[in-house]
mmCIF file of C-alpha atoms in Angstrom:
data_model
loop_
_atom_site.group_PDB
_atom_site.id
_atom_site.type_symbol
_atom_site.label_atom_id
_atom_site.label_comp_id
_atom_site.label_asym_id
_atom_site.label_seq_id
_atom_site.Cartn_x
_atom_site.Cartn_y
_atom_site.Cartn_z
ATOM 1 C CA MET A 1306 19.611 -60.145 10.412
ATOM 2 C CA ILE A 1307 20.456 -56.548 9.593
ATOM 3 C CA ASN A 1308 24.093 -55.956 8.756
ATOM 4 C CA LYS A 1309 25.733 -54.164 11.699
ATOM 5 C CA THR A 1310 27.702 -51.773 9.517
ATOM 6 C CA LEU A 1311 24.601 -50.816 7.518
ATOM 7 C CA PHE A 1312 22.633 -50.351 10.725
ATOM 8 C CA LEU A 1313 25.280 -48.059 12.253
ATOM 9 C CA THR A 1314 25.526 -46.058 9.023
ATOM 10 C CA CYS A 1315 21.761 -45.538 8.904
ATOM 11 C CA LEU A 1316 21.809 -44.637 12.593
ATOM 12 C CA CYS A 1317 24.510 -41.990 12.035
ATOM 13 C CA LEU A 1318 22.606 -40.540 9.066
ATOM 14 C CA SER A 1319 19.401 -40.446 11.102
ATOM 15 C CA ILE A 1320 21.154 -38.690 13.999
ATOM 16 C CA TYR A 1321 22.660 -36.165 11.577
ATOM 17 C CA ILE A 1322 19.282 -35.401 9.960
ATOM 18 C CA LEU A 1323 17.611 -35.158 13.377
ATOM 19 C CA LEU A 1324 20.251 -32.833 14.838
ATOM 20 C CA SER A 1325 20.559 -30.686 11.722
ATOM 21 C CA SER A 1326 16.806 -30.152 11.504
ATOM 22 C CA GLY A 1327 16.549 -29.732 15.264
ATOM 23 C CA VAL A 1328 19.181 -26.999 15.445
ATOM 24 C CA ILE A 1329 17.445 -24.947 12.756
ATOM 25 C CA LEU A 1330 14.033 -25.267 14.344
ATOM 26 C CA TYR A 1331 15.500 -24.596 17.801
ATOM 27 C CA ASN A 1332 17.188 -21.400 16.607
ATOM 28 C CA LYS A 1333 13.964 -20.244 14.984
ATOM 29 C CA TRP A 1334 12.000 -20.929 18.179
ATOM 30 C CA VAL A 1335 14.491 -19.059 20.356
ATOM 31 C CA LEU A 1336 14.758 -16.014 18.097
ATOM 32 C CA SER A 1337 11.153 -15.628 16.988
ATOM 33 C CA PRO A 1338 9.148 -12.934 18.814
ATOM 34 C CA LYS A 1339 6.119 -15.253 18.583
ATOM 35 C CA TYR A 1340 7.722 -18.004 20.668
ATOM 36 C CA PHE A 1341 10.637 -17.749 23.131
ATOM 37 C CA ASN A 1342 11.087 -14.124 22.098
ATOM 38 C CA PHE A 1343 14.835 -13.602 22.280
ATOM 39 C CA PRO A 1344 15.279 -11.438 19.151
ATOM 40 C CA PHE A 1345 19.042 -11.067 19.453
ATOM 41 C CA PRO A 1346 20.703 -13.187 16.737
ATOM 42 C CA VAL A 1347 24.202 -11.782 17.344
ATOM 43 C CA THR A 1348 23.964 -12.640 21.038
ATOM 44 C CA LEU A 1349 22.817 -16.170 20.247
ATOM 45 C CA THR A 1350 25.667 -16.621 17.783
ATOM 46 C CA MET A 1351 28.186 -15.295 20.322
ATOM 47 C CA ILE A 1352 26.913 -17.835 22.864
ATOM 48 C CA HIS A 1353 27.522 -20.607 20.365
ATOM 49 C CA MET A 1354 30.978 -19.337 19.459
ATOM 50 C CA GLY A 1355 31.978 -18.907 23.089
ATOM 51 C CA PHE A 1356 30.699 -22.353 24.016
ATOM 52 C CA SER A 1357 32.398 -24.066 21.078
ATOM 53 C CA GLY A 1358 35.657 -22.219 21.726
ATOM 54 C CA VAL A 1359 35.712 -23.309 25.372
ATOM 55 C CA VAL A 1360 34.915 -26.938 24.508
ATOM 56 C CA ALA A 1361 37.586 -26.957 21.788
ATOM 57 C CA PHE A 1362 40.142 -25.483 24.200
ATOM 58 C CA PHE A 1363 39.553 -28.252 26.739
ATOM 59 C CA LEU A 1364 39.685 -30.961 24.071
ATOM 60 C CA VAL A 1365 42.945 -29.604 22.598
ATOM 61 C CA ARG A 1366 44.823 -28.233 25.601
ATOM 62 C CA VAL A 1367 43.479 -30.136 28.614
ATOM 63 C CA PHE A 1368 42.342 -33.554 27.401
ATOM 64 C CA LYS A 1369 44.680 -33.480 24.364
ATOM 65 C CA VAL A 1370 42.214 -35.326 22.154
ATOM 66 C CA VAL A 1371 43.910 -33.812 19.118
ATOM 67 C CA THR A 1372 47.181 -32.004 18.550
ATOM 68 C CA PRO A 1373 46.976 -28.359 17.457
ATOM 69 C CA VAL A 1374 48.492 -27.571 14.070
ATOM 70 C CA LYS A 1375 51.558 -25.387 13.754
ATOM 71 C CA MET A 1376 50.007 -21.959 13.505
ATOM 72 C CA THR A 1377 52.319 -18.964 13.195
ATOM 73 C CA PHE A 1378 51.137 -15.444 13.959
ATOM 74 C CA LYS A 1379 51.487 -14.506 10.285
ATOM 75 C CA ILE A 1380 49.278 -17.373 9.123
ATOM 76 C CA TYR A 1381 46.750 -16.627 11.848
ATOM 77 C CA ALA A 1382 46.632 -12.924 10.992
ATOM 78 C CA THR A 1383 46.498 -13.351 7.211
ATOM 79 C CA SER A 1384 44.342 -16.475 6.988
ATOM 80 C CA VAL A 1385 42.382 -17.338 10.122
ATOM 81 C CA VAL A 1386 41.362 -13.762 10.922
ATOM 82 C CA PRO A 1387 39.723 -12.946 7.530
ATOM 83 C CA ILE A 1388 38.118 -16.399 7.383
ATOM 84 C CA SER A 1389 36.719 -15.894 10.889
ATOM 85 C CA ALA A 1390 35.396 -12.463 9.924
ATOM 86 C CA PHE A 1391 33.345 -13.832 7.022
ATOM 87 C CA PHE A 1392 32.322 -16.847 9.099
ATOM 88 C CA ALA A 1393 30.989 -14.545 11.816
ATOM 89 C CA SER A 1394 29.222 -12.439 9.178
ATOM 90 C CA SER A 1395 27.518 -15.425 7.587
ATOM 91 C CA LEU A 1396 26.248 -16.611 10.975
ATOM 92 C CA TRP A 1397 25.106 -13.134 11.963
ATOM 93 C CA PHE A 1398 23.143 -12.517 8.754
ATOM 94 C CA GLY A 1399 21.816 -16.072 8.570
ATOM 95 C CA ASN A 1400 20.472 -16.042 12.123
ATOM 96 C CA THR A 1401 19.028 -12.545 11.684
ATOM 97 C CA ALA A 1402 16.965 -13.839 8.769
ATOM 98 C CA PHE A 1403 15.021 -16.015 11.230
ATOM 99 C CA LEU A 1404 13.457 -12.824 12.613
ATOM 100 C CA HIS A 1405 11.876 -11.918 9.274
ATOM 101 C CA ILE A 1406 11.223 -14.998 7.105
ATOM 102 C CA SER A 1407 10.077 -18.575 7.616
ATOM 103 C CA VAL A 1408 12.278 -21.632 8.014
ATOM 104 C CA ALA A 1409 10.839 -23.147 4.845
ATOM 105 C CA PHE A 1410 11.680 -20.107 2.747
ATOM 106 C CA ILE A 1411 15.174 -19.916 4.270
ATOM 107 C CA GLN A 1412 15.817 -23.505 3.184
ATOM 108 C CA MET A 1413 14.682 -22.666 -0.325
ATOM 109 C CA LEU A 1414 16.990 -19.646 -0.488
ATOM 110 C CA LYS A 1415 19.906 -21.854 0.589
ATOM 111 C CA ALA A 1416 19.738 -23.494 -2.817
ATOM 112 C CA LEU A 1417 21.655 -20.383 -3.953
ATOM 113 C CA MET A 1418 24.757 -21.563 -2.094
ATOM 114 C CA PRO A 1419 26.374 -23.283 -5.112
ATOM 115 C CA VAL A 1420 25.687 -20.185 -7.226
ATOM 116 C CA ALA A 1421 27.307 -17.873 -4.690
ATOM 117 C CA THR A 1422 30.332 -20.100 -4.166
ATOM 118 C CA PHE A 1423 30.863 -20.645 -7.890
ATOM 119 C CA LEU A 1424 30.741 -16.889 -8.560
ATOM 120 C CA MET A 1425 33.138 -16.099 -5.702
ATOM 121 C CA ALA A 1426 35.518 -18.847 -6.812
ATOM 122 C CA VAL A 1427 35.579 -17.565 -10.382
ATOM 123 C CA LEU A 1428 36.068 -13.955 -9.281
ATOM 124 C CA CYS A 1429 38.932 -14.967 -6.987
ATOM 125 C CA GLY A 1430 40.587 -17.156 -9.628
ATOM 126 C CA ILE A 1431 40.064 -20.402 -7.699
ATOM 127 C CA ASP A 1432 37.786 -21.942 -10.329
ATOM 128 C CA LYS A 1433 37.243 -21.460 -14.045
ATOM 129 C CA ALA A 1434 34.021 -20.368 -15.708
ATOM 130 C CA ARG A 1435 32.383 -23.242 -17.578
ATOM 131 C CA CYS A 1436 29.334 -23.137 -19.792
ATOM 132 C CA ASP A 1437 27.724 -26.313 -18.380
ATOM 133 C CA VAL A 1438 28.159 -25.179 -14.778
ATOM 134 C CA PHE A 1439 26.959 -21.672 -15.644
ATOM 135 C CA MET A 1440 23.742 -23.048 -17.143
ATOM 136 C CA ASN A 1441 23.117 -25.014 -13.947
ATOM 137 C CA MET A 1442 23.665 -21.874 -11.917
ATOM 138 C CA VAL A 1443 21.103 -20.046 -14.086
ATOM 139 C CA LEU A 1444 18.625 -22.895 -13.510
ATOM 140 C CA VAL A 1445 19.135 -22.711 -9.750
ATOM 141 C CA SER A 1446 18.710 -18.940 -9.765
ATOM 142 C CA VAL A 1447 15.513 -19.105 -11.808
ATOM 143 C CA GLY A 1448 14.115 -21.705 -9.409
ATOM 144 C CA VAL A 1449 14.875 -19.531 -6.381
ATOM 145 C CA VAL A 1450 13.274 -16.488 -8.060
ATOM 146 C CA ILE A 1451 10.102 -18.484 -8.763
ATOM 147 C CA SER A 1452 10.072 -19.783 -5.193
ATOM 148 C CA SER A 1453 10.480 -16.239 -3.859
ATOM 149 C CA TYR A 1454 7.672 -14.963 -6.067
ATOM 150 C CA GLY A 1455 5.385 -17.626 -4.616
ATOM 151 C CA GLU A 1456 6.260 -16.801 -1.000
ATOM 152 C CA ILE A 1457 3.136 -15.526 0.787
ATOM 153 C CA HIS A 1458 5.009 -13.769 3.601
ATOM 154 C CA PHE A 1459 7.840 -12.448 1.462
ATOM 155 C CA ASN A 1460 10.006 -9.995 3.383
ATOM 156 C CA VAL A 1461 12.684 -7.979 1.613
ATOM 157 C CA ILE A 1462 14.777 -7.381 4.722
ATOM 158 C CA GLY A 1463 14.841 -11.047 5.710
ATOM 159 C CA THR A 1464 15.639 -12.134 2.151
ATOM 160 C CA VAL A 1465 18.505 -9.634 1.911
ATOM 161 C CA TYR A 1466 19.917 -10.846 5.238
ATOM 162 C CA GLN A 1467 19.772 -14.490 4.150
ATOM 163 C CA VAL A 1468 21.265 -13.914 0.694
ATOM 164 C CA THR A 1469 24.004 -11.705 2.184
ATOM 165 C CA GLY A 1470 24.795 -14.470 4.669
ATOM 166 C CA ILE A 1471 25.014 -16.977 1.815
ATOM 167 C CA PHE A 1472 27.506 -14.829 -0.100
ATOM 168 C CA ALA A 1473 29.530 -14.203 3.073
ATOM 169 C CA GLU A 1474 29.715 -17.954 3.607
ATOM 170 C CA ALA A 1475 30.675 -18.491 -0.031
ATOM 171 C CA LEU A 1476 33.518 -16.005 0.309
ATOM 172 C CA ARG A 1477 34.622 -17.744 3.494
ATOM 173 C CA LEU A 1478 34.794 -21.044 1.606
ATOM 174 C CA VAL A 1479 36.849 -19.467 -1.159
ATOM 175 C CA LEU A 1480 39.204 -17.837 1.340
ATOM 176 C CA THR A 1481 39.630 -21.153 3.123
ATOM 177 C CA GLN A 1482 40.643 -22.707 -0.174
ATOM 178 C CA ALA A 1483 42.915 -19.850 -1.180
ATOM 179 C CA LEU A 1484 44.526 -19.009 2.169
ATOM 180 C CA LEU A 1485 44.642 -22.112 4.345
ATOM 181 C CA GLN A 1486 44.978 -25.019 1.950
ATOM 182 C CA LYS A 1487 47.650 -23.393 -0.161
ATOM 183 C CA LYS A 1488 49.670 -23.112 3.044
ATOM 184 C CA GLY A 1489 49.279 -26.844 3.610
ATOM 185 C CA LEU A 1490 47.023 -26.508 6.661
ATOM 186 C CA ALA A 1491 44.205 -28.993 7.199
ATOM 187 C CA LEU A 1492 41.994 -28.439 10.229
ATOM 188 C CA ASN A 1493 39.830 -31.159 11.727
ATOM 189 C CA PRO A 1494 36.527 -30.177 13.367
ATOM 190 C CA ILE A 1495 38.043 -29.611 16.806
ATOM 191 C CA THR A 1496 41.072 -27.587 15.727
ATOM 192 C CA SER A 1497 38.846 -25.531 13.437
ATOM 193 C CA LEU A 1498 36.688 -24.537 16.377
ATOM 194 C CA TYR A 1499 39.797 -24.013 18.489
ATOM 195 C CA TYR A 1500 41.268 -21.425 16.115
ATOM 196 C CA ILE A 1501 38.220 -19.870 14.461
ATOM 197 C CA ALA A 1502 35.502 -19.746 17.152
ATOM 198 C CA PRO A 1503 37.317 -17.304 19.515
ATOM 199 C CA CYS A 1504 38.213 -14.995 16.627
ATOM 200 C CA SER A 1505 34.631 -15.063 15.353
ATOM 201 C CA PHE A 1506 33.440 -14.231 18.862
ATOM 202 C CA VAL A 1507 35.621 -11.105 18.844
ATOM 203 C CA PHE A 1508 34.286 -9.995 15.452
ATOM 204 C CA LEU A 1509 30.704 -10.470 16.630
ATOM 205 C CA PHE A 1510 31.333 -8.284 19.659
ATOM 206 C CA VAL A 1511 31.280 -5.097 17.533
ATOM 207 C CA PRO A 1512 27.761 -5.527 16.031
ATOM 208 C CA TRP A 1513 26.557 -6.852 19.392
ATOM 209 C CA TYR A 1514 27.782 -3.757 21.238
ATOM 210 C CA LEU A 1515 26.352 -1.349 18.665
ATOM 211 C CA LEU A 1516 23.083 -3.068 17.752
ATOM 212 C CA GLU A 1517 21.948 -5.376 20.536
ATOM 213 C CA LYS A 1518 23.491 -4.338 23.831
ATOM 214 C CA PRO A 1519 21.255 -1.236 24.246
ATOM 215 C CA GLY A 1520 18.104 -3.313 23.729
ATOM 216 C CA MET A 1521 19.239 -5.992 26.150
ATOM 217 C CA GLU A 1522 19.157 -3.518 29.004
ATOM 218 C CA VAL A 1523 15.366 -3.764 29.033
ATOM 219 C CA PRO A 1524 14.334 -5.710 32.194
ATOM 220 C CA GLN A 1525 11.787 -7.956 30.458
ATOM 221 C CA ILE A 1526 14.373 -9.629 28.210
ATOM 222 C CA ARG A 1527 14.169 -13.369 28.788
ATOM 223 C CA PHE A 1528 17.302 -15.395 29.447
ATOM 224 C CA ASN A 1529 17.116 -19.040 30.409
ATOM 225 C CA PHE A 1530 20.470 -20.745 31.023
ATOM 226 C CA TRP A 1531 19.248 -24.237 30.153
ATOM 227 C CA ILE A 1532 17.632 -23.089 26.921
ATOM 228 C CA PHE A 1533 20.839 -21.507 25.620
ATOM 229 C CA PHE A 1534 23.091 -24.252 26.966
ATOM 230 C CA SER A 1535 21.043 -26.996 25.301
ATOM 231 C CA ASN A 1536 20.857 -24.962 22.090
ATOM 232 C CA ALA A 1537 24.652 -24.598 21.928
ATOM 233 C CA LEU A 1538 25.100 -28.256 22.904
ATOM 234 C CA CYS A 1539 22.844 -29.397 20.050
ATOM 235 C CA ALA A 1540 24.870 -27.350 17.563
ATOM 236 C CA LEU A 1541 28.108 -28.856 18.882
ATOM 237 C CA ALA A 1542 26.645 -32.371 18.728
ATOM 238 C CA LEU A 1543 25.709 -31.712 15.111
ATOM 239 C CA ASN A 1544 29.379 -31.121 14.281
ATOM 240 C CA PHE A 1545 30.367 -34.460 15.753
ATOM 241 C CA SER A 1546 27.484 -36.287 14.068
ATOM 242 C CA ILE A 1547 28.775 -34.973 10.753
ATOM 243 C CA PHE A 1548 32.192 -36.378 11.640
ATOM 244 C CA LEU A 1549 30.631 -39.812 12.198
ATOM 245 C CA VAL A 1550 28.676 -39.598 8.934
ATOM 246 C CA ILE A 1551 31.771 -38.603 6.951
ATOM 247 C CA GLY A 1552 33.666 -41.555 8.430
ATOM 248 C CA ARG A 1553 31.010 -44.059 7.393
ATOM 249 C CA THR A 1554 29.761 -42.755 4.049
ATOM 250 C CA GLY A 1555 30.858 -40.766 1.037
ATOM 251 C CA ALA A 1556 29.994 -37.314 -0.213
ATOM 252 C CA VAL A 1557 27.256 -38.502 -2.582
ATOM 253 C CA THR A 1558 25.448 -40.261 0.266
ATOM 254 C CA ILE A 1559 25.771 -37.146 2.382
ATOM 255 C CA ARG A 1560 24.327 -34.986 -0.387
ATOM 256 C CA VAL A 1561 21.323 -37.286 -0.663
ATOM 257 C CA ALA A 1562 20.867 -37.146 3.122
ATOM 258 C CA GLY A 1563 21.128 -33.350 2.961
ATOM 259 C CA VAL A 1564 18.386 -33.129 0.326
ATOM 260 C CA LEU A 1565 16.188 -35.475 2.360
ATOM 261 C CA LYS A 1566 16.834 -33.349 5.440
ATOM 262 C CA ASP A 1567 15.801 -30.174 3.592
ATOM 263 C CA TRP A 1568 12.475 -31.658 2.522
ATOM 264 C CA ILE A 1569 11.814 -33.025 6.032
ATOM 265 C CA LEU A 1570 12.704 -29.665 7.525
ATOM 266 C CA ILE A 1571 10.414 -27.750 5.183
ATOM 267 C CA ALA A 1572 7.550 -30.117 6.046
ATOM 268 C CA LEU A 1573 8.238 -29.956 9.792
ATOM 269 C CA SER A 1574 8.467 -26.165 9.792
ATOM 270 C CA THR A 1575 4.980 -25.860 8.325
ATOM 271 C CA VAL A 1576 3.651 -28.011 11.170
ATOM 272 C CA LEU A 1577 5.580 -26.437 14.063
ATOM 273 C CA PHE A 1578 5.378 -22.854 12.815
ATOM 274 C CA PRO A 1579 1.953 -22.198 11.230
ATOM 275 C CA GLU A 1580 3.212 -18.973 9.637
ATOM 276 C CA SER A 1581 5.572 -21.079 7.472
ATOM 277 C CA THR A 1582 2.919 -21.604 4.809
ATOM 278 C CA ILE A 1583 4.217 -22.924 1.499
ATOM 279 C CA THR A 1584 2.510 -22.505 -1.859
ATOM 280 C CA GLY A 1585 2.538 -24.387 -5.123
ATOM 281 C CA LEU A 1586 4.939 -21.836 -6.617
ATOM 282 C CA ASN A 1587 7.262 -22.346 -3.641
ATOM 283 C CA ILE A 1588 7.417 -26.065 -4.336
ATOM 284 C CA ILE A 1589 7.778 -25.670 -8.115
ATOM 285 C CA GLY A 1590 10.543 -23.093 -7.762
ATOM 286 C CA TYR A 1591 12.427 -25.120 -5.164
ATOM 287 C CA ALA A 1592 12.136 -28.254 -7.301
ATOM 288 C CA ILE A 1593 13.632 -26.370 -10.266
ATOM 289 C CA ALA A 1594 16.461 -25.027 -8.119
ATOM 290 C CA LEU A 1595 17.096 -28.448 -6.632
ATOM 291 C CA SER A 1596 17.275 -30.037 -10.081
ATOM 292 C CA GLY A 1597 19.986 -27.521 -10.974
ATOM 293 C CA VAL A 1598 21.930 -28.407 -7.823
ATOM 294 C CA VAL A 1599 21.607 -32.150 -8.565
ATOM 295 C CA MET A 1600 22.824 -31.647 -12.136
ATOM 296 C CA TYR A 1601 25.716 -29.570 -10.838
ATOM 297 C CA ASN A 1602 26.683 -32.302 -8.364
ATOM 298 C CA TYR A 1603 26.523 -34.869 -11.159
ATOM 299 C CA ILE A 1604 28.947 -32.814 -13.246
ATOM 300 C CA LYS A 1605 31.341 -32.427 -10.330
ATOM 301 C CA VAL A 1606 31.275 -36.132 -9.417
ATOM 302 C CA LYS A 1607 31.816 -36.993 -13.075
ATOM 303 C CA ASP A 1608 34.861 -34.711 -13.120
ATOM 304 C CA VAL A 1609 36.180 -36.286 -9.932
ATOM 305 C CA ARG A 1610 35.902 -39.828 -11.219
ATOM 306 C CA ALA A 1611 37.784 -38.803 -14.342
ATOM 307 C CA SER A 1612 40.819 -37.776 -12.261
ATOM 308 C CA PRO A 1613 43.085 -39.994 -10.125
ATOM 309 C CA LEU A 1614 42.779 -39.792 -6.342
ATOM 310 C CA PRO A 1615 45.647 -40.044 -3.866
ATOM 311 C CA ARG A 1616 45.420 -43.128 -1.726
ATOM 312 C CA ASP A 1617 46.139 -41.516 1.617
ATOM 313 C CA THR A 1618 44.414 -38.148 1.741
ATOM 314 C CA THR A 1619 44.649 -35.439 4.327
ATOM 315 C CA ALA A 1620 41.118 -36.311 5.337
ATOM 316 C CA ASP A 1621 42.228 -39.841 6.180
ATOM 317 C CA ARG A 1622 45.151 -38.578 8.216
ATOM 318 C CA THR A 1623 42.894 -36.090 9.985
ATOM 319 C CA ILE A 1624 40.530 -38.816 11.120
ATOM 320 C CA LYS A 1625 43.377 -41.107 12.163
ATOM 321 C CA ASP A 1626 44.728 -38.292 14.315
ATOM 322 C CA TRP A 1627 41.748 -38.644 16.624
ATOM 323 C CA LYS A 1628 42.320 -40.729 19.726
ATOM 324 C CA PHE A 1629 38.904 -42.249 19.161
ATOM 325 C CA GLU A 1630 40.169 -44.088 16.080
ATOM 326 C CA LYS A 1631 40.108 -47.515 17.804
ATOM 327 C CA SER A 1632 36.388 -47.275 18.449
ATOM 328 C CA SER A 1633 34.270 -49.534 16.249
ATOM 329 C CA ASP A 1634 32.043 -46.546 15.519
ATOM 330 C CA MET A 1635 34.912 -44.588 14.029
ATOM 331 C CA LYS A 1636 36.228 -47.010 11.404
ATOM 332 C CA VAL A 1637 37.268 -45.183 8.285
ATOM 333 C CA PRO A 1638 38.299 -46.841 5.033
ATOM 334 C CA ASP A 1639 41.685 -46.091 3.560
ATOM 335 C CA ASN A 1640 40.012 -43.683 1.213
ATOM 336 C CA ILE A 1641 36.836 -42.201 2.575
ATOM 337 C CA SER A 1642 35.182 -41.664 -0.752
ATOM 338 C CA ASP A 1643 36.651 -44.312 -3.013
ATOM 339 C CA ASP A 1644 33.208 -45.526 -3.937
ATOM 340 C CA GLU A 1645 31.896 -42.043 -4.336
ATOM 341 C CA GLY A 1646 34.838 -40.577 -6.175
ATOM 342 C CA ASP A 1647 34.376 -37.423 -4.180
ATOM 343 C CA ASN A 1648 37.283 -37.080 -1.825
ATOM 344 C CA GLY A 1649 40.738 -35.785 -2.249
ATOM 345 C CA GLY A 1650 43.264 -33.131 -1.764
ATOM 346 C CA ASN A 1651 43.864 -31.099 1.238
ATOM 347 C CA GLY A 1652 41.310 -30.805 3.950
ATOM 348 C CA PHE A 1653 38.343 -32.341 5.664
ATOM 349 C CA THR A 1654 35.069 -31.045 4.406
ATOM 350 C CA SER A 1655 31.667 -32.286 3.454
ATOM 351 C CA ASP A 1656 29.317 -31.338 0.701
ATOM 352 C CA MET A 1657 26.323 -31.293 2.957
ATOM 353 C CA SER A 1658 24.172 -28.313 3.557
ATOM 354 C CA VAL A 1659 26.609 -26.396 6.628
ATOM 355 C CA ASP A 1660 24.240 -25.563 7.472
ATOM 356 C CA GLU A 1661 24.108 -22.028 8.057
ATOM 357 C CA GLU A 1662 21.509 -23.297 10.445
ATOM 358 C CA ALA A 1663 23.998 -24.522 13.018
ATOM 359 C CA PRO A 1664 26.244 -21.808 14.309
ATOM 360 C CA LEU A 1665 29.025 -24.270 15.029
ATOM 361 C CA MET A 1666 29.078 -25.471 11.498
ATOM 362 C CA SER A 1667 29.291 -23.712 8.287
ATOM 363 C CA SER A 1668 27.225 -23.589 5.268
ATOM 364 C CA ARG A 1669 25.794 -25.619 2.497
ATOM 365 C CA SER A 1670 28.287 -27.191 0.175
ATOM 366 C CA SER A 1671 31.641 -26.109 -0.923
ATOM 367 C CA HIS A 1672 31.306 -25.829 -4.635
ATOM 368 C CA ILE A 1673 34.772 -24.707 -5.553
ATOM 369 C CA GLY A 1674 35.762 -28.037 -7.019
ATOM 370 C CA ARG A 1675 38.661 -28.895 -4.746
ATOM 371 C CA THR A 1676 39.022 -30.114 -1.230
ATOM 372 C CA GLN A 1677 38.562 -27.648 1.514
ATOM 373 C CA PRO A 1678 38.783 -27.626 5.304
ATOM 374 C CA ILE A 1679 35.768 -27.821 7.484
ATOM 375 C CA ASN A 1680 32.766 -25.762 7.157
ATOM 376 C CA HIS A 1681 31.839 -25.336 10.817
ATOM 377 C CA ALA A 1682 28.898 -23.596 12.425
ATOM 378 C CA THR A 1683 27.254 -23.884 11.220
ATOM 379 C CA GLY A 1684 28.273 -27.209 10.546
ATOM 380 C CA ARG A 1685 28.773 -29.457 7.878
ATOM 381 C CA TRP A 1686 32.155 -30.278 6.569
ATOM 382 C CA LYS A 1687 32.553 -30.270 2.894
ATOM 383 C CA VAL A 1688 34.184 -33.057 1.068
ATOM 384 C CA LYS A 1689 35.377 -31.172 -1.935
ATOM 385 C CA GLU A 1690 35.638 -32.622 -5.344
ATOM 386 C CA ARG A 1691 38.774 -32.688 -7.393
ATOM 387 C CA GLY A 1692 39.137 -32.169 -11.059
ATOM 388 C CA SER A 1693 37.057 -29.094 -11.648
#
C-alpha cells in the first residue's frame, strides 16, 4: 500500500507542475496573435493583479483567514511601493516577451535568473562576490548565449523584454531582502497579495494608458470574461499549490520539481505551439546553463548545512498563522527544511522558478543567500538559504 504522506506529497508536486506549466501556456495562448489574439500584456497583468487584490482583500478583511501585519505608512511608502514597482515591471516585460519569442526560448532565458539576482545582490551590498559562485554565473551565461545562438526564431525585441523582466525581478528580490526583512516583516502569500497587488495595479495603469488603451478602442478586440477569469484563477491556484508544496517538502525537492517542470514545459510548448521549434544548440546551451544552476544550488545548500538553523523560523510561524493549519493536508514539520538544510531566517519563500510565468507569483529563485518573503506572481515563494 502506498504511504499516504508520500502519495499526498507527490499529488501536491504534480498539481504544482501542472498549474505552473498550464499558466505559462495559457498566457501564451491568450496573448499570441496566432491564437486567442489579445496582444495586450499590460492589460492581462492588470486583470491578474486586480483579481488577486480583490481575493486577498476578502480573505484578510472579510473572512479573516489571516491577520494583516502591522504596516505603517512609512514602511508602505519606502518598502512596499518600490517593491511593487519592480514587481509590476517584471510582469509587464515578462508577459510582453510572449508576443515575440517562444515559450521554450523564454524558459531557457530564465536560467539567467540566478545571474541577475547575484549581480543585483552584490551591487546592493546584500551578498559578497565569491569566485566559485562567479564561475557558476559565467557557466550559466555561456549556456544561455549558446542557446540563444541556436534559436531559429530569435527576436531581439522579445529577448530584451525577457532579460529586462528578469533583472527587474532580481532587483525586486534584492529590495525585498533589503527593505522588508530588515524591518522584521514577513508576508505570507495572502498578505503579500493584499499589500502588493493593488500597488502593482496602480503602477501598471501608466503604461496601460499610454501604450495599450488607444489600441483597445478598436471594435474587433476580443474579450471573453470566462477566458480571463479562468486565466486569473489558474494563476491564483498556482500560488496556493506552491504553499502546499512548501508545507510538505523542502527547497531541494522543489528545485528538482522546478527543473522537471521546465523540461516538461519546453517539450509541451513544441507540441502545442508549432513555432516553438528547438534545435540541438538550444538543448546544448540550456543543458550547460542548467548545470551551472545545479552547481550553484549545490554550493548554496552546502553553505546552509554548514550553518546552524533556528528551530522555529518565521516560515513556520507564517504557516501556523493560517486557519487551515488543522487540515491533514497542511501539516508542516517544526522546521520545514530540516532535511534539506535550506530554510531559515526571516520570510516565506521558495527557490522554485516564480515563475515569471504566473502573474500572481514572482520569479525564478531567490539567489541572494538568505531568506526572503514570497515571490508572488508570478508565483513561487523562495525558500532562501542561509550562510552565503
